[in-house]
Amino acid sequence: MVKIKNLFKNEPVTMVSFILACLSVLLVPVDKHYVDYVNYKTLGTLLTLMIIMAGLGGQGFFRKIGSDLLARISSLRILGLVLVYLCFFFAMFITNDVALITFVPFTIEVLMMAGMKNYLIPIIVLQTIAANLGSMLTPIGNPHNLYLYDLSDMSPQSFIGMMLPYSLLSFVLLTVMTCLLTGRKKIENSTVTVAKHGGMTFFKTGMYLVLFLLSLTTVLRVLPYYIVLGVVVLVVIVFDRKNFLEVDYFLLLTFTFLFIFIGNMKRVDAVNDILTKLVSGNEFAVSIATSQFISNVPATILISGMTTDYSAVCIGTDFGGLGTLIASMASLISFKLYGRIAGSKKGKYVLTFTLFSIIFLVFLIAEYMIIN
């Protein structure tokens, strides 16, 4: 009982997703279709990147970059904008998940070194929102964009043109929010204690950087995820096998449990009947609402089978990544990374994320209503 209690305390999202998966099994008994629920490419790519980022973190790579960055930036406002913009723009090309896996650990390193721990929650939350909103501009920004892009036979120019007004507003809102939250506070570089990088070796750091570049070939669909994952696992086994102990496997379990829950819900006739009646003529609103409970990627797959208004579904599910913490599974990445910090305030993080998300969502919905 004590171990279970500790799991709920330390891994609340994983445990809740586990319970949901178990409850869904009562409605849909285990059969051969369960194998098709899981998006193995997502899990494989995620595992690949977590191994690489854990390796770079273990080498003190982010701390080294952070110390160099702090030597050049004395304003918390500029630092905050840079950290948020990194997620916003990189997410357009390497997906929101990858952007957060890459830059949130970096942010934690930088802010902790600068003695700005109190700003971790607002800046990480804004980075998460930035990644979710930046990724909506391009077809390759996130999985459900690509799915609808292929389904609708939309041209790249049409897709970007459709999403551009919302991306521009998102950029302005992120800039304003970051400036308001950071104020004019200065970073006193002299107070920053930079640890010596005694564990950092040129070979291993270079190895992980090369593996990171290799992992991007999966995102760009140059190489299959299983080949890249196999190479990464083999290289790390040979040169740095202890790194496997630093990987957050609970995040992979969270994704797996959610895939099972969503897969089962799609097979419950009552759920499908209700959604069919709700979707017709209300694709935008239903996409946002459904995303809040089952996340925007599965919501896209579920709703797109009940309509041909793919533009409304695309915009709705992209907006739907805002709101609850599970509205976009990429948001769970930031939450998990923040939760691993000693003394983290998970409740405050969830409240801050929800409040900020609702603010952005209200502005974006208003813009959608004006445009349409």
Tab-separated table of C-alpha atoms in Angstrom, residues 91-226:
chain	number	residue	atom	x	y	z
A	91	ALA	CA	8.331	23.004	-32.810
A	92	MET	CA	7.312	23.966	-36.340
A	93	PHE	CA	9.947	21.616	-37.738
A	94	ILE	CA	10.908	19.065	-35.092
A	95	THR	CA	7.416	18.665	-33.498
A	96	ASN	CA	6.211	19.986	-30.163
A	97	ASP	CA	7.283	16.831	-28.312
A	98	VAL	CA	10.860	17.033	-29.529
A	99	ALA	CA	11.080	20.775	-28.872
A	100	LEU	CA	10.031	20.296	-25.259
A	101	ILE	CA	12.285	17.300	-24.689
A	102	THR	CA	15.146	19.362	-26.082
A	103	PHE	CA	14.636	22.762	-24.476
A	104	VAL	CA	12.849	22.249	-21.140
A	105	PRO	CA	15.864	20.493	-19.534
A	106	PHE	CA	18.004	23.329	-20.889
A	107	THR	CA	15.648	25.878	-19.288
A	108	ILE	CA	15.757	24.112	-15.943
A	109	GLU	CA	19.560	24.166	-16.020
A	110	VAL	CA	19.729	27.848	-16.944
A	111	LEU	CA	17.181	29.144	-14.435
A	112	MET	CA	18.531	27.037	-11.578
A	113	MET	CA	22.047	28.354	-12.221
A	114	ALA	CA	20.775	31.925	-12.353
A	115	GLY	CA	19.014	31.498	-9.010
A	116	MET	CA	15.649	32.025	-10.721
A	117	LYS	CA	13.866	28.907	-9.475
A	118	ASN	CA	10.700	30.940	-8.787
A	119	TYR	CA	10.374	31.554	-12.523
A	120	LEU	CA	10.544	27.870	-13.501
A	121	ILE	CA	6.791	27.318	-13.553
A	122	PRO	CA	5.726	30.357	-15.612
A	123	ILE	CA	8.526	30.015	-18.146
A	124	ILE	CA	8.175	26.239	-18.591
A	125	VAL	CA	4.402	26.640	-18.905
A	126	LEU	CA	4.884	29.310	-21.569
A	127	GLN	CA	7.415	27.076	-23.335
A	128	THR	CA	4.867	24.266	-23.364
A	129	ILE	CA	2.172	26.521	-24.789
A	130	ALA	CA	4.703	27.901	-27.277
A	131	ALA	CA	5.592	24.410	-28.501
A	132	ASN	CA	1.927	23.432	-28.856
A	133	LEU	CA	1.053	26.620	-30.752
A	134	GLY	CA	4.241	26.864	-32.810
A	135	SER	CA	3.751	23.308	-34.050
A	136	MET	CA	0.342	24.107	-35.529
A	137	LEU	CA	1.768	26.210	-38.385
A	138	THR	CA	3.236	23.354	-40.439
A	139	PRO	CA	1.985	19.907	-41.520
A	140	ILE	CA	5.006	18.296	-39.839
A	141	GLY	CA	4.653	20.252	-36.601
A	142	ASN	CA	2.687	17.495	-34.886
A	143	PRO	CA	1.217	14.062	-35.719
A	144	HIS	CA	-2.425	15.101	-36.101
A	145	ASN	CA	-1.514	17.945	-38.466
A	146	LEU	CA	0.243	15.474	-40.752
A	147	TYR	CA	-2.689	13.042	-40.521
A	148	LEU	CA	-5.232	15.688	-41.591
A	149	TYR	CA	-2.841	17.124	-44.167
A	150	ASP	CA	-2.672	13.728	-45.892
A	151	LEU	CA	-6.386	13.045	-45.452
A	152	SER	CA	-7.484	16.343	-46.991
A	153	ASP	CA	-4.899	16.449	-49.823
A	154	MET	CA	-4.210	20.044	-48.827
A	155	SER	CA	-1.193	21.784	-50.357
A	156	PRO	CA	1.592	22.996	-48.032
A	157	GLN	CA	0.837	26.596	-48.977
A	158	SER	CA	-2.866	26.191	-48.181
A	159	PHE	CA	-2.150	24.542	-44.870
A	160	ILE	CA	0.312	27.214	-43.731
A	161	GLY	CA	-1.978	29.962	-45.023
A	162	MET	CA	-4.852	28.520	-42.984
A	163	MET	CA	-2.844	28.442	-39.752
A	164	LEU	CA	-0.708	31.576	-40.194
A	165	PRO	CA	-3.135	34.115	-38.608
A	166	TYR	CA	-3.371	32.007	-35.458
A	167	SER	CA	0.395	31.498	-35.301
A	168	LEU	CA	0.970	35.249	-35.557
A	169	LEU	CA	-1.474	35.967	-32.735
A	170	SER	CA	0.140	33.213	-30.654
A	171	PHE	CA	3.567	34.785	-31.165
A	172	VAL	CA	2.298	38.193	-30.021
A	173	LEU	CA	0.544	36.724	-26.964
A	174	LEU	CA	3.631	34.725	-25.967
A	175	THR	CA	5.798	37.823	-26.247
A	176	VAL	CA	3.418	39.920	-24.134
A	177	MET	CA	2.931	37.238	-21.477
A	178	THR	CA	6.658	36.552	-21.170
A	179	CYS	CA	7.467	40.244	-20.822
A	180	LEU	CA	4.767	40.748	-18.199
A	181	LEU	CA	5.881	37.766	-16.122
A	182	THR	CA	9.605	38.471	-16.179
A	183	GLY	CA	9.492	42.260	-15.739
A	184	ARG	CA	12.740	44.230	-15.744
A	185	LYS	CA	14.595	41.956	-13.352
A	186	LYS	CA	18.333	41.720	-13.950
A	187	ILE	CA	20.408	38.579	-13.737
A	188	GLU	CA	23.416	39.051	-11.524
A	189	ASN	CA	25.977	36.879	-13.271
A	190	SER	CA	28.346	37.178	-10.343
A	191	THR	CA	25.881	35.295	-8.142
A	192	VAL	CA	25.603	32.357	-10.501
A	193	THR	CA	27.578	29.342	-9.443
A	194	VAL	CA	28.655	27.329	-12.457
A	195	ALA	CA	29.617	23.789	-11.646
A	196	LYS	CA	32.819	22.366	-13.091
A	197	HIS	CA	32.157	19.961	-15.913
A	198	GLY	CA	34.431	17.226	-14.738
A	199	GLY	CA	32.106	14.482	-16.011
A	200	MET	CA	31.833	16.019	-19.456
A	201	THR	CA	33.881	14.269	-22.131
A	202	PHE	CA	34.305	15.353	-25.735
A	203	PHE	CA	33.699	11.838	-27.053
A	204	LYS	CA	30.423	11.132	-25.240
A	205	THR	CA	29.055	14.620	-25.750
A	206	GLY	CA	29.886	14.426	-29.447
A	207	MET	CA	28.391	10.929	-29.580
A	208	TYR	CA	25.060	12.099	-28.159
A	209	LEU	CA	24.985	15.140	-30.447
A	210	VAL	CA	25.489	12.891	-33.464
A	211	LEU	CA	22.760	10.575	-32.190
A	212	PHE	CA	20.486	13.586	-31.773
A	213	LEU	CA	21.024	14.561	-35.406
A	214	LEU	CA	20.351	10.946	-36.358
A	215	SER	CA	17.102	11.004	-34.366
A	216	LEU	CA	15.891	13.967	-36.418
A	217	THR	CA	15.913	11.728	-39.502
A	218	THR	CA	12.987	9.897	-37.937
A	219	VAL	CA	11.083	13.143	-37.479
A	220	LEU	CA	11.836	14.054	-41.103
A	221	ARG	CA	10.837	10.545	-42.213
A	222	VAL	CA	14.225	9.837	-43.742
A	223	LEU	CA	14.851	6.717	-41.641
A	224	PRO	CA	12.330	4.447	-39.866
A	225	TYR	CA	12.085	5.021	-36.103
A	226	TYR	CA	13.000	1.418	-35.248
